[in-house]
mmCIF file with all atom_site columns, C-alpha atoms in Angstrom:
data_model
loop_
_atom_site.group_PDB
_atom_site.id
_atom_site.type_symbol
_atom_site.label_atom_id
_atom_site.label_alt_id
_atom_site.label_comp_id
_atom_site.label_asym_id
_atom_site.label_entity_id
_atom_site.label_seq_id
_atom_site.pdbx_PDB_ins_code
_atom_site.Cartn_x
_atom_site.Cartn_y
_atom_site.Cartn_z
_atom_site.occupancy
_atom_site.B_iso_or_equiv
_atom_site.pdbx_formal_charge
_atom_site.auth_seq_id
_atom_site.auth_comp_id
_atom_site.auth_asym_id
_atom_site.auth_atom_id
_atom_site.pdbx_PDB_model_num
ATOM 1   C CA . ALA A 1 1   ? 122.885 76.336  122.606 1.00 0.00 ? 22  ALA A CA 1
ATOM 2   C CA . SER A 1 2   ? 125.740 74.902  120.629 1.00 0.00 ? 23  SER A CA 1
ATOM 3   C CA . LEU A 1 3   ? 126.248 76.413  117.189 1.00 0.00 ? 24  LEU A CA 1
ATOM 4   C CA . GLN A 1 4   ? 128.325 75.709  114.118 1.00 0.00 ? 25  GLN A CA 1
ATOM 5   C CA . TYR A 1 5   ? 132.089 76.369  114.264 1.00 0.00 ? 26  TYR A CA 1
ATOM 6   C CA . GLY A 1 6   ? 132.120 75.732  118.016 1.00 0.00 ? 27  GLY A CA 1
ATOM 7   C CA . LYS A 1 7   ? 130.554 79.087  118.906 1.00 0.00 ? 28  LYS A CA 1
ATOM 8   C CA . THR A 1 8   ? 127.960 79.162  121.656 1.00 0.00 ? 29  THR A CA 1
ATOM 9   C CA . CYS A 1 9   ? 125.250 81.438  122.959 1.00 0.00 ? 30  CYS A CA 1
ATOM 10  C CA . ASP A 1 10  ? 123.042 81.530  126.011 1.00 0.00 ? 31  ASP A CA 1
ATOM 11  C CA . ILE A 1 11  ? 119.844 82.261  124.089 1.00 0.00 ? 32  ILE A CA 1
ATOM 12  C CA . ALA A 1 12  ? 119.089 81.466  120.445 1.00 0.00 ? 33  ALA A CA 1
ATOM 13  C CA . ILE A 1 13  ? 116.181 83.239  118.756 1.00 0.00 ? 34  ILE A CA 1
ATOM 14  C CA . ILE A 1 14  ? 114.837 81.980  115.456 1.00 0.00 ? 35  ILE A CA 1
ATOM 15  C CA . GLY A 1 15  ? 113.566 84.730  113.177 1.00 0.00 ? 36  GLY A CA 1
ATOM 16  C CA . SER A 1 16  ? 114.245 88.452  112.903 1.00 0.00 ? 37  SER A CA 1
ATOM 17  C CA . GLY A 1 17  ? 110.692 89.664  112.459 1.00 0.00 ? 38  GLY A CA 1
ATOM 18  C CA . ILE A 1 18  ? 108.912 91.849  114.993 1.00 0.00 ? 39  ILE A CA 1
ATOM 19  C CA . MET A 1 19  ? 108.472 88.980  117.469 1.00 0.00 ? 40  MET A CA 1
ATOM 20  C CA . GLY A 1 20  ? 112.052 87.696  117.289 1.00 0.00 ? 41  GLY A CA 1
ATOM 21  C CA . LEU A 1 21  ? 113.671 91.126  117.425 1.00 0.00 ? 42  LEU A CA 1
ATOM 22  C CA . ASN A 1 22  ? 111.423 92.315  120.254 1.00 0.00 ? 43  ASN A CA 1
ATOM 23  C CA . THR A 1 23  ? 112.118 89.141  122.215 1.00 0.00 ? 44  THR A CA 1
ATOM 24  C CA . ALA A 1 24  ? 115.868 89.676  121.790 1.00 0.00 ? 45  ALA A CA 1
ATOM 25  C CA . TYR A 1 25  ? 115.526 93.344  122.758 1.00 0.00 ? 46  TYR A CA 1
ATOM 26  C CA . GLN A 1 26  ? 113.500 92.593  125.895 1.00 0.00 ? 47  GLN A CA 1
ATOM 27  C CA . ILE A 1 27  ? 115.920 89.861  127.015 1.00 0.00 ? 48  ILE A CA 1
ATOM 28  C CA . ALA A 1 28  ? 118.915 92.136  126.388 1.00 0.00 ? 49  ALA A CA 1
ATOM 29  C CA . ARG A 1 29  ? 117.314 94.961  128.406 1.00 0.00 ? 50  ARG A CA 1
ATOM 30  C CA . ARG A 1 30  ? 116.765 92.695  131.401 1.00 0.00 ? 51  ARG A CA 1
ATOM 31  C CA . SER A 1 31  ? 119.787 90.392  131.272 1.00 0.00 ? 52  SER A CA 1
ATOM 32  C CA . PRO A 1 32  ? 123.336 90.785  132.475 1.00 0.00 ? 53  PRO A CA 1
ATOM 33  C CA . THR A 1 33  ? 125.715 92.100  129.829 1.00 0.00 ? 54  THR A CA 1
ATOM 34  C CA . SER A 1 34  ? 127.405 88.706  129.732 1.00 0.00 ? 55  SER A CA 1
ATOM 35  C CA . THR A 1 35  ? 124.269 87.045  128.270 1.00 0.00 ? 56  THR A CA 1
ATOM 36  C CA . LYS A 1 36  ? 124.993 86.021  124.673 1.00 0.00 ? 57  LYS A CA 1
ATOM 37  C CA . ILE A 1 37  ? 121.942 86.308  122.422 1.00 0.00 ? 58  ILE A CA 1
ATOM 38  C CA . LYS A 1 38  ? 122.036 85.216  118.784 1.00 0.00 ? 59  LYS A CA 1
ATOM 39  C CA . ILE A 1 39  ? 119.299 85.747  116.228 1.00 0.00 ? 60  ILE A CA 1
ATOM 40  C CA . PHE A 1 40  ? 119.035 83.337  113.310 1.00 0.00 ? 61  PHE A CA 1
ATOM 41  C CA . GLU A 1 41  ? 117.250 84.352  110.128 1.00 0.00 ? 62  GLU A CA 1
ATOM 42  C CA . GLN A 1 42  ? 116.911 82.359  106.913 1.00 0.00 ? 63  GLN A CA 1
ATOM 43  C CA . SER A 1 43  ? 115.947 85.415  104.836 1.00 0.00 ? 64  SER A CA 1
ATOM 44  C CA . PRO A 1 44  ? 118.428 88.050  103.581 1.00 0.00 ? 65  PRO A CA 1
ATOM 45  C CA . GLY A 1 45  ? 117.610 90.322  106.526 1.00 0.00 ? 66  GLY A CA 1
ATOM 46  C CA . PRO A 1 46  ? 115.117 91.387  109.186 1.00 0.00 ? 67  PRO A CA 1
ATOM 47  C CA . GLY A 1 47  ? 111.500 91.919  108.230 1.00 0.00 ? 68  GLY A CA 1
ATOM 48  C CA . TYR A 1 48  ? 111.477 89.824  105.056 1.00 0.00 ? 69  TYR A CA 1
ATOM 49  C CA . GLY A 1 49  ? 108.636 87.629  106.326 1.00 0.00 ? 70  GLY A CA 1
ATOM 50  C CA . SER A 1 50  ? 105.169 88.531  107.484 1.00 0.00 ? 71  SER A CA 1
ATOM 51  C CA . SER A 1 51  ? 106.427 91.400  109.710 1.00 0.00 ? 72  SER A CA 1
ATOM 52  C CA . GLY A 1 52  ? 107.708 93.305  106.692 1.00 0.00 ? 73  GLY A CA 1
ATOM 53  C CA . SER A 1 53  ? 104.534 92.616  104.738 1.00 0.00 ? 74  SER A CA 1
ATOM 54  C CA . SER A 1 54  ? 102.220 93.671  107.540 1.00 0.00 ? 75  SER A CA 1
ATOM 55  C CA . SER A 1 55  ? 99.739  96.418  106.832 1.00 0.00 ? 76  SER A CA 1
ATOM 56  C CA . GLY A 1 56  ? 100.195 97.619  110.394 1.00 0.00 ? 77  GLY A CA 1
ATOM 57  C CA . ILE A 1 57  ? 96.572  97.398  111.468 1.00 0.00 ? 78  ILE A CA 1
ATOM 58  C CA . LEU A 1 58  ? 96.166  97.843  115.198 1.00 0.00 ? 79  LEU A CA 1
ATOM 59  C CA . ARG A 1 59  ? 92.836  96.974  116.705 1.00 0.00 ? 80  ARG A CA 1
ATOM 60  C CA . HIS A 1 60  ? 91.322  96.201  120.069 1.00 0.00 ? 81  HIS A CA 1
ATOM 61  C CA . PHE A 1 61  ? 88.032  94.625  119.037 1.00 0.00 ? 82  PHE A CA 1
ATOM 62  C CA . TYR A 1 62  ? 88.298  91.190  120.637 1.00 0.00 ? 83  TYR A CA 1
ATOM 63  C CA . SER A 1 63  ? 85.875  89.000  122.540 1.00 0.00 ? 84  SER A CA 1
ATOM 64  C CA . LEU A 1 64  ? 87.974  88.462  125.695 1.00 0.00 ? 85  LEU A CA 1
ATOM 65  C CA . ASP A 1 65  ? 88.767  91.267  128.134 1.00 0.00 ? 86  ASP A CA 1
ATOM 66  C CA . GLN A 1 66  ? 92.379  90.095  128.468 1.00 0.00 ? 87  GLN A CA 1
ATOM 67  C CA . GLN A 1 67  ? 92.878  90.313  124.706 1.00 0.00 ? 88  GLN A CA 1
ATOM 68  C CA . ILE A 1 68  ? 91.375  93.802  124.636 1.00 0.00 ? 89  ILE A CA 1
ATOM 69  C CA . GLU A 1 69  ? 93.683  95.037  127.409 1.00 0.00 ? 90  GLU A CA 1
ATOM 70  C CA . LEU A 1 70  ? 96.741  93.455  125.799 1.00 0.00 ? 91  LEU A CA 1
ATOM 71  C CA . ALA A 1 71  ? 95.874  95.051  122.442 1.00 0.00 ? 92  ALA A CA 1
ATOM 72  C CA . LYS A 1 72  ? 95.285  98.471  124.039 1.00 0.00 ? 93  LYS A CA 1
ATOM 73  C CA . ASP A 1 73  ? 98.657  98.208  125.785 1.00 0.00 ? 94  ASP A CA 1
ATOM 74  C CA . GLY A 1 74  ? 100.322 97.373  122.464 1.00 0.00 ? 95  GLY A CA 1
ATOM 75  C CA . ILE A 1 75  ? 98.644  100.330 120.746 1.00 0.00 ? 96  ILE A CA 1
ATOM 76  C CA . ARG A 1 76  ? 99.863  102.624 123.532 1.00 0.00 ? 97  ARG A CA 1
ATOM 77  C CA . LEU A 1 77  ? 103.417 101.348 122.983 1.00 0.00 ? 98  LEU A CA 1
ATOM 78  C CA . TYR A 1 78  ? 103.230 101.876 119.215 1.00 0.00 ? 99  TYR A CA 1
ATOM 79  C CA . LYS A 1 79  ? 102.031 105.453 119.764 1.00 0.00 ? 100 LYS A CA 1
ATOM 80  C CA . ASN A 1 80  ? 105.098 106.078 121.960 1.00 0.00 ? 101 ASN A CA 1
ATOM 81  C CA . TRP A 1 81  ? 107.592 103.905 120.056 1.00 0.00 ? 102 TRP A CA 1
ATOM 82  C CA . SER A 1 82  ? 110.726 105.931 120.860 1.00 0.00 ? 103 SER A CA 1
ATOM 83  C CA . ASP A 1 83  ? 109.867 105.861 124.581 1.00 0.00 ? 104 ASP A CA 1
ATOM 84  C CA . TYR A 1 84  ? 109.303 102.115 124.407 1.00 0.00 ? 105 TYR A CA 1
ATOM 85  C CA . LEU A 1 85  ? 112.636 101.509 122.690 1.00 0.00 ? 106 LEU A CA 1
ATOM 86  C CA . GLN A 1 86  ? 114.376 104.127 124.835 1.00 0.00 ? 107 GLN A CA 1
ATOM 87  C CA . PHE A 1 87  ? 115.930 105.630 121.676 1.00 0.00 ? 108 PHE A CA 1
ATOM 88  C CA . ASN A 1 88  ? 115.729 109.224 120.542 1.00 0.00 ? 109 ASN A CA 1
ATOM 89  C CA . ASP A 1 89  ? 116.491 108.525 116.879 1.00 0.00 ? 110 ASP A CA 1
ATOM 90  C CA . VAL A 1 90  ? 113.476 106.417 115.834 1.00 0.00 ? 111 VAL A CA 1
ATOM 91  C CA . THR A 1 91  ? 112.220 106.777 112.268 1.00 0.00 ? 112 THR A CA 1
ATOM 92  C CA . ALA A 1 92  ? 108.984 104.802 112.720 1.00 0.00 ? 113 ALA A CA 1
ATOM 93  C CA . THR A 1 93  ? 105.869 106.828 113.386 1.00 0.00 ? 114 THR A CA 1
ATOM 94  C CA . PHE A 1 94  ? 102.289 106.088 114.366 1.00 0.00 ? 115 PHE A CA 1
ATOM 95  C CA . THR A 1 95  ? 99.526  107.481 112.180 1.00 0.00 ? 116 THR A CA 1
ATOM 96  C CA . LYS A 1 96  ? 95.972  107.211 113.451 1.00 0.00 ? 117 LYS A CA 1
ATOM 97  C CA . THR A 1 97  ? 93.422  106.525 110.730 1.00 0.00 ? 118 THR A CA 1
ATOM 98  C CA . GLY A 1 98  ? 89.915  105.128 110.669 1.00 0.00 ? 119 GLY A CA 1
ATOM 99  C CA . MET A 1 99  ? 88.330  101.912 109.589 1.00 0.00 ? 120 MET A CA 1
ATOM 100 C CA . LEU A 1 100 ? 85.120  101.128 107.766 1.00 0.00 ? 121 LEU A CA 1
ATOM 101 C CA . CYS A 1 101 ? 83.526  97.700  108.081 1.00 0.00 ? 122 CYS A CA 1
ATOM 102 C CA . LEU A 1 102 ? 80.898  96.762  105.523 1.00 0.00 ? 123 LEU A CA 1
ATOM 103 C CA . MET A 1 103 ? 78.565  93.898  106.295 1.00 0.00 ? 124 MET A CA 1
ATOM 104 C CA . PRO A 1 104 ? 75.570  92.554  104.405 1.00 0.00 ? 125 PRO A CA 1
ATOM 105 C CA . LEU A 1 105 ? 72.165  93.220  105.879 1.00 0.00 ? 126 LEU A CA 1
ATOM 106 C CA . SER A 1 106 ? 70.661  90.302  107.730 1.00 0.00 ? 127 SER A CA 1
ATOM 107 C CA . ASN A 1 107 ? 67.642  88.682  106.123 1.00 0.00 ? 128 ASN A CA 1
ATOM 108 C CA . SER A 1 108 ? 65.259  90.318  108.562 1.00 0.00 ? 129 SER A CA 1
ATOM 109 C CA . ALA A 1 109 ? 66.741  93.790  107.988 1.00 0.00 ? 130 ALA A CA 1
ATOM 110 C CA . ALA A 1 110 ? 66.648  93.343  104.210 1.00 0.00 ? 131 ALA A CA 1
ATOM 111 C CA . ASP A 1 111 ? 62.990  92.295  104.356 1.00 0.00 ? 132 ASP A CA 1
ATOM 112 C CA . GLN A 1 112 ? 62.053  95.476  106.215 1.00 0.00 ? 133 GLN A CA 1
ATOM 113 C CA . GLN A 1 113 ? 63.420  97.767  103.475 1.00 0.00 ? 134 GLN A CA 1
#
């Protein structure tokens, strides 16, 4: 990709949220050291978009088996974040909590009460 001021890179990534940074990280882990990766962000810094505003809800209640397995794999990685990143000095932690879903009674259930 050709960039301003005549500088070039092999891979350009748009956005420094969780998806952009993880994509850059995974490419860097697997690529030769000569691969030039550049991340472009329009905000003042990483995580200013939806990644930084995320409530961090992890779930695996999906209708397709593939989605369920992918979500479970992601949850496993979040629980072992420092292992996933291969860093010892990781400040992010995983805290398991619960969830309560409230739904209105169906008409037939309401009639029975």
